[in-house]
mmCIF file of N, CA and C in Angstrom:
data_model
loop_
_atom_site.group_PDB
_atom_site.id
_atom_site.type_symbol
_atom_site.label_atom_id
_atom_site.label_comp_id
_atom_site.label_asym_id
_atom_site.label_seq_id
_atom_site.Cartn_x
_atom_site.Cartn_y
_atom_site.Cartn_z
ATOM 1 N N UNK A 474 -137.701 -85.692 21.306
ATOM 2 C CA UNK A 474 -136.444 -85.096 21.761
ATOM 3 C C UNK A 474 -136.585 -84.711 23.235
ATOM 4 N N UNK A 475 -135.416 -84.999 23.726
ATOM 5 C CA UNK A 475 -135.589 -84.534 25.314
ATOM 6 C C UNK A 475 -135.856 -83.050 25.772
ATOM 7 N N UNK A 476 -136.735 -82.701 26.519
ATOM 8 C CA UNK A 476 -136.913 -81.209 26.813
ATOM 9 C C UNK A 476 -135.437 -80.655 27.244
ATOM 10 N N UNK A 477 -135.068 -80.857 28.290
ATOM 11 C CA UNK A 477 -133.620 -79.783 28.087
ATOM 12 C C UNK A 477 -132.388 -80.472 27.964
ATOM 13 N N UNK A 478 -132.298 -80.378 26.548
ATOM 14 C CA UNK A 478 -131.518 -80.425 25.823
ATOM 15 C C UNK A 478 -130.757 -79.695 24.878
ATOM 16 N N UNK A 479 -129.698 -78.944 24.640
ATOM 17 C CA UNK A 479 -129.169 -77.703 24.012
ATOM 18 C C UNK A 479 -130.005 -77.787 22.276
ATOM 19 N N UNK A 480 -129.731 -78.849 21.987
ATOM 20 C CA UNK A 480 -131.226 -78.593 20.642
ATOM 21 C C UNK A 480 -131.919 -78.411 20.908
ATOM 22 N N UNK A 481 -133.269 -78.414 21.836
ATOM 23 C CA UNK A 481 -134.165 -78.723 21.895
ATOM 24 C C UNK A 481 -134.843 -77.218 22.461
ATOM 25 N N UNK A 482 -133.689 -76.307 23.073
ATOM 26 C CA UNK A 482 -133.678 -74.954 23.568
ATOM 27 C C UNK A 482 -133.511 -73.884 22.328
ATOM 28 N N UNK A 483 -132.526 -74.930 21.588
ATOM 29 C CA UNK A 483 -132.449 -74.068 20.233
ATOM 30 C C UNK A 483 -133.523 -73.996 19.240
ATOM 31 N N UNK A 484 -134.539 -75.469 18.991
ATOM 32 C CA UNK A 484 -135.659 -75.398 18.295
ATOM 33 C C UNK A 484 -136.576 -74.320 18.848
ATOM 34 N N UNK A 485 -136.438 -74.549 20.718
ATOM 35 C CA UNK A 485 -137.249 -73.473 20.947
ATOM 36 C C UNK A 485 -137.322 -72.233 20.655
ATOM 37 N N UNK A 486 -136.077 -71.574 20.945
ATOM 38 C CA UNK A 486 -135.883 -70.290 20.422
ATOM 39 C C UNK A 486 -135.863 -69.934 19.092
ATOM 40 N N UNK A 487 -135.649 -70.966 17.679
ATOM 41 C CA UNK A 487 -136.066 -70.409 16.635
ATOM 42 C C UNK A 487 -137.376 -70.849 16.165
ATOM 43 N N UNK A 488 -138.126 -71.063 16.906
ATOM 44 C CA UNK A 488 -139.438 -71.074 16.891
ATOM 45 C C UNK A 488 -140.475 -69.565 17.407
ATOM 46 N N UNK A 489 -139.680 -69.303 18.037
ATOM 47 C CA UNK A 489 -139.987 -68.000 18.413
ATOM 48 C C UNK A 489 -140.884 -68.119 19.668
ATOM 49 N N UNK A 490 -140.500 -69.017 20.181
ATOM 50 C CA UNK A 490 -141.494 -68.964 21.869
ATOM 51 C C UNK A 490 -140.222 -68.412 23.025
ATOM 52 N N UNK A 491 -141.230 -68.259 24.002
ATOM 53 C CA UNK A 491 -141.322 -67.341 24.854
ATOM 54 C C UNK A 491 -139.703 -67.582 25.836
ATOM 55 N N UNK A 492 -138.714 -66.361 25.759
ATOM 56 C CA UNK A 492 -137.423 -66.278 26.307
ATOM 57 C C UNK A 492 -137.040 -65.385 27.465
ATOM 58 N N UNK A 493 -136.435 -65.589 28.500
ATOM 59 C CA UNK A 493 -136.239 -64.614 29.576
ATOM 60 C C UNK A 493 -134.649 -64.470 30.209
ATOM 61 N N UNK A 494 -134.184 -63.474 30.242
ATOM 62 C CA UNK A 494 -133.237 -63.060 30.570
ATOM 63 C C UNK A 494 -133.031 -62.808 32.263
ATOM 64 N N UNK A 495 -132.372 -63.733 33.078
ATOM 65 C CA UNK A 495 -132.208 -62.922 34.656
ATOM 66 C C UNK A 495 -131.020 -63.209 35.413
ATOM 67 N N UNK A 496 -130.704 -62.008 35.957
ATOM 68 C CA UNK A 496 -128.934 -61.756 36.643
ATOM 69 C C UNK A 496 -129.135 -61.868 37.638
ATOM 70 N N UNK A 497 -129.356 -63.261 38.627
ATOM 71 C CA UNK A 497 -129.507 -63.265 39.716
ATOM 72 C C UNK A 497 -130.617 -64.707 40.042
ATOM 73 N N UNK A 498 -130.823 -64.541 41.860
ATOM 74 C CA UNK A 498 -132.029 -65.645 41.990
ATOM 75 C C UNK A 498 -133.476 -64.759 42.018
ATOM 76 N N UNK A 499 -134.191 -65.498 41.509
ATOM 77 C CA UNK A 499 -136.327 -65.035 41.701
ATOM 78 C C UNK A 499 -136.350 -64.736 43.015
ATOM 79 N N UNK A 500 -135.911 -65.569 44.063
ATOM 80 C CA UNK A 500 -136.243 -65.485 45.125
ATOM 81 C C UNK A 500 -135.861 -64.399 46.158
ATOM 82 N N UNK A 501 -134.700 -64.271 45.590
ATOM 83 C CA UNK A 501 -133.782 -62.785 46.267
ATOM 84 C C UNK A 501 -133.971 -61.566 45.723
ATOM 85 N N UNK A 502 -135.437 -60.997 44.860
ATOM 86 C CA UNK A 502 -135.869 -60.318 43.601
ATOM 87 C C UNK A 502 -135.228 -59.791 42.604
ATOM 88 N N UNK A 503 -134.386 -61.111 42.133
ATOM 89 C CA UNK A 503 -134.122 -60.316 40.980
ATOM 90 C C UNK A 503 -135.364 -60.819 39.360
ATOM 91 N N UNK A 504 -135.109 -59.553 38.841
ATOM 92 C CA UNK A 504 -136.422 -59.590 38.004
ATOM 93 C C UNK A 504 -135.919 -60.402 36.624
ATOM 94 N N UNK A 505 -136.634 -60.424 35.817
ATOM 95 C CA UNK A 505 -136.640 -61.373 34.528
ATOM 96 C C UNK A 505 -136.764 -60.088 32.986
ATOM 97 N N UNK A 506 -135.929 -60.076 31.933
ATOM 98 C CA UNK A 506 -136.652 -59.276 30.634
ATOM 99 C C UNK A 506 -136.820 -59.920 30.231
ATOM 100 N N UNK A 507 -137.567 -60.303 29.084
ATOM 101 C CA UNK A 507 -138.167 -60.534 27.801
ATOM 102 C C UNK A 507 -136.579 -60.646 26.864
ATOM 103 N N UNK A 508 -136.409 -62.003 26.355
ATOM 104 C CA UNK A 508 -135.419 -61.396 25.216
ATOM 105 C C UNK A 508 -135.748 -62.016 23.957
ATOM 106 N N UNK A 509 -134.834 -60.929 22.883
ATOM 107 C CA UNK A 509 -135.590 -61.345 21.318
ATOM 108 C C UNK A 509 -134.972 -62.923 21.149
ATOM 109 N N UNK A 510 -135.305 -63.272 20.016
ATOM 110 C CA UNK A 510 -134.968 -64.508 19.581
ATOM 111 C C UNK A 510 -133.227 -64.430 19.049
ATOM 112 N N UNK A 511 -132.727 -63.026 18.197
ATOM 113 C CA UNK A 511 -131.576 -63.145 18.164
ATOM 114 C C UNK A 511 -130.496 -62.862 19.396
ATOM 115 N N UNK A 512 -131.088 -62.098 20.405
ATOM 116 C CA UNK A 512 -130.324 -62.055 21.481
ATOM 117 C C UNK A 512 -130.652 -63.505 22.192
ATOM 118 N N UNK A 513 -131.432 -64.406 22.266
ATOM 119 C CA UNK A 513 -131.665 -65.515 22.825
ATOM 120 C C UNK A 513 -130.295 -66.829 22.159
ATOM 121 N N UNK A 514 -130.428 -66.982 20.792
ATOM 122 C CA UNK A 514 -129.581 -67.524 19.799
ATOM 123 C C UNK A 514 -128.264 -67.348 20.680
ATOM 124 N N UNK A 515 -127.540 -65.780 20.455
ATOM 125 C CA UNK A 515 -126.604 -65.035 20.723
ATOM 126 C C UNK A 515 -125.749 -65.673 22.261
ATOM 127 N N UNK A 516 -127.262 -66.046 22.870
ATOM 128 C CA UNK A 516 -126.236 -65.978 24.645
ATOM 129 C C UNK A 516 -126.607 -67.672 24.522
ATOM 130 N N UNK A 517 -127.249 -68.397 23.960
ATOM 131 C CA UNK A 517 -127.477 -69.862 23.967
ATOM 132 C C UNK A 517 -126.172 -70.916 24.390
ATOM 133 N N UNK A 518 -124.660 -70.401 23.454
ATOM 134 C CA UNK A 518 -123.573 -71.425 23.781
ATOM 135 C C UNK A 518 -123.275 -71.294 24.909
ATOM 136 N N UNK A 519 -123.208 -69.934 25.765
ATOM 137 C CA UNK A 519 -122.630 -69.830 26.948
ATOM 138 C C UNK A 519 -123.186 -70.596 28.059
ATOM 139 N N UNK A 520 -124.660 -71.040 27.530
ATOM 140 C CA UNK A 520 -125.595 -71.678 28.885
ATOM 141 C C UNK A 520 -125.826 -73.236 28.757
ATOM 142 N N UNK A 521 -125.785 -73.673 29.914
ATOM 143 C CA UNK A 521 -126.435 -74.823 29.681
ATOM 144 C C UNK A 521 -127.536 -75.462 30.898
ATOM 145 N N UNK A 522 -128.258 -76.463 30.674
ATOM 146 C CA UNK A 522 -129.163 -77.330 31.940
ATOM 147 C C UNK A 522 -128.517 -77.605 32.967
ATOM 148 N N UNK A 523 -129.014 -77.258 34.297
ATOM 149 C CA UNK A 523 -128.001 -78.016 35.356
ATOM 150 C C UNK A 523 -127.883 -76.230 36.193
ATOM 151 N N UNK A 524 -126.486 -77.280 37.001
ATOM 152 C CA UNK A 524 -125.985 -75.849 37.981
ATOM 153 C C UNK A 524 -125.003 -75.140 36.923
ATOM 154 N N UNK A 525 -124.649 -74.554 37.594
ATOM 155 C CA UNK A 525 -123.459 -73.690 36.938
ATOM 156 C C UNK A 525 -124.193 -72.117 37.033
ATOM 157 N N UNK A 526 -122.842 -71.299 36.655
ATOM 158 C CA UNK A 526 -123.103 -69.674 36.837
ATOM 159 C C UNK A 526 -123.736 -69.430 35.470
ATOM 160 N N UNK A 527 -124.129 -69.918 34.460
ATOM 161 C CA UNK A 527 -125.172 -69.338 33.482
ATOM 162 C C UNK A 527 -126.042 -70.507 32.799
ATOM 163 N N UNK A 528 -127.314 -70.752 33.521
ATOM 164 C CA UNK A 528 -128.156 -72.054 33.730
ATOM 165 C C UNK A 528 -129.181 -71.694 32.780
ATOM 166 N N UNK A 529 -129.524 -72.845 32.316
ATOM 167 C CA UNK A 529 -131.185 -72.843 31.387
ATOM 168 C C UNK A 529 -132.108 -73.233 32.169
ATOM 169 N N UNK A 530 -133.108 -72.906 31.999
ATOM 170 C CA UNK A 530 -134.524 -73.886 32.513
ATOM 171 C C UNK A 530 -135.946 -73.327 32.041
ATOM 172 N N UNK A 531 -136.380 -74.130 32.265
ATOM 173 C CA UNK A 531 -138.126 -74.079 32.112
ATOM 174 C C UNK A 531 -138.648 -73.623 32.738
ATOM 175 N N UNK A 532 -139.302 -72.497 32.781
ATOM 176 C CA UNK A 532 -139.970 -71.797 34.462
ATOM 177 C C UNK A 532 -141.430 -71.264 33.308
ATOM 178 N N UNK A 533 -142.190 -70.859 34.480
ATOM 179 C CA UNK A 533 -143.622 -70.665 33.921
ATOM 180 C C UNK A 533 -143.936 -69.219 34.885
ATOM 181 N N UNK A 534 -144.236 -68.223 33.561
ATOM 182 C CA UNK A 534 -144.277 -66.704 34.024
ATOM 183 C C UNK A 534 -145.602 -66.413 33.692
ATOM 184 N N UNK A 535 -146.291 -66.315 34.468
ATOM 185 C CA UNK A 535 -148.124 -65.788 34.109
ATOM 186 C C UNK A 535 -149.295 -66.810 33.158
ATOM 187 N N UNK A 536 -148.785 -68.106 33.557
ATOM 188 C CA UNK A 536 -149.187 -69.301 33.080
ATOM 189 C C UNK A 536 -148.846 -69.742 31.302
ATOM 190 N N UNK A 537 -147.454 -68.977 31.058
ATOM 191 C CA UNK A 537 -146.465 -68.983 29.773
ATOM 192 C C UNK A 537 -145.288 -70.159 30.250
ATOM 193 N N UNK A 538 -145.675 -71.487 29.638
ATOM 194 C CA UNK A 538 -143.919 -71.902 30.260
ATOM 195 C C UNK A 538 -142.849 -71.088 28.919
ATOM 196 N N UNK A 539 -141.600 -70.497 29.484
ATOM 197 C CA UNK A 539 -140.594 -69.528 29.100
ATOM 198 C C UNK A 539 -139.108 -70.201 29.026
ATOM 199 N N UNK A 540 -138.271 -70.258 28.250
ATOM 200 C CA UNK A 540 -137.009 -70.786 28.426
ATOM 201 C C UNK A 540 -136.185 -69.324 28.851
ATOM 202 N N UNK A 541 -135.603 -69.982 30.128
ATOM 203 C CA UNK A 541 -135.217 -68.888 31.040
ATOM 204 C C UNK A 541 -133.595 -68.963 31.070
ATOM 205 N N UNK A 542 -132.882 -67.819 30.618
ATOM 206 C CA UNK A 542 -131.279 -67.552 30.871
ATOM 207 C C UNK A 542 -130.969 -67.082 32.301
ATOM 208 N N UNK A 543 -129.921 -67.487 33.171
ATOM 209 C CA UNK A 543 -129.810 -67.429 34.559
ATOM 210 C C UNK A 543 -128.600 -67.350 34.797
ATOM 211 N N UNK A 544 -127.978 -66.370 34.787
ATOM 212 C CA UNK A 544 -126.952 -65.727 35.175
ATOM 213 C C UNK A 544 -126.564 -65.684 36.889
ATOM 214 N N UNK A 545 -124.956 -66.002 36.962
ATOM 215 C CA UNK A 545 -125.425 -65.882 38.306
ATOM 216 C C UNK A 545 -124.017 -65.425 38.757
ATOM 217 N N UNK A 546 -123.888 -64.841 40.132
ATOM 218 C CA UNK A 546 -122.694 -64.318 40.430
ATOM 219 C C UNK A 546 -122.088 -64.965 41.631
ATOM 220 N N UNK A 547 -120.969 -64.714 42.206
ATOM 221 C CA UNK A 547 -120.185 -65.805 43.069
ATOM 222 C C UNK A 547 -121.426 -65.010 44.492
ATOM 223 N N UNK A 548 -121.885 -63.461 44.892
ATOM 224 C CA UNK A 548 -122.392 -63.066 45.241
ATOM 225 C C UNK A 548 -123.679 -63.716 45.565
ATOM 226 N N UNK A 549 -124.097 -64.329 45.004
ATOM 227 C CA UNK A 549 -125.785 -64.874 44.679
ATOM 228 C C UNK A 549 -125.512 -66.432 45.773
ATOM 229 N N UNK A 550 -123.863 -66.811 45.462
ATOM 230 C CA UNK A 550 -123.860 -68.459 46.249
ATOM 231 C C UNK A 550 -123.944 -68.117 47.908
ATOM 232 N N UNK A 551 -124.358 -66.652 48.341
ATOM 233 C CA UNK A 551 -124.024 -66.143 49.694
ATOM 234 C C UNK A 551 -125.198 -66.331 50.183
#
């Protein structure tokens, strides 16, 4: 199955590996939480791979790769 792929985010998360929540860019510090698997489930339809204001991806936090939620505001395109 293709890595990002909306199944393939969903196997992840009910597998119970590693999920992160962040309102903003890394680079401009905004920070990352930890989220559970049902809050992960919960915000899953709203996101998808790619651009857009609430993005998925693969990022690697303390040598953990993490499926990462990425929220973003018209603020952040500045």
């Amino acid at each position: 199955m293709k890595k990002e792929t909306i199944e393939y985010a969903k196997q992840w998360i009910e597998q119970g590996k590693p999920c992160c929540y962040r309102y903003g860019w890394c680079w401009k510090g905004a920070g990352a939480r930890q989220l559970t698997k049902e809050e992960a489930l919960k915000k899953l339809p709203s996101y998808s791979f790619g651009k857009g204001f609430y993005s998925l991806s693969f990022i690697n936090i303390d040598g953990v790769e993490t499926l990462e939620f990425n929220e973003l505001s018209e603020n952040d395109m500045w």
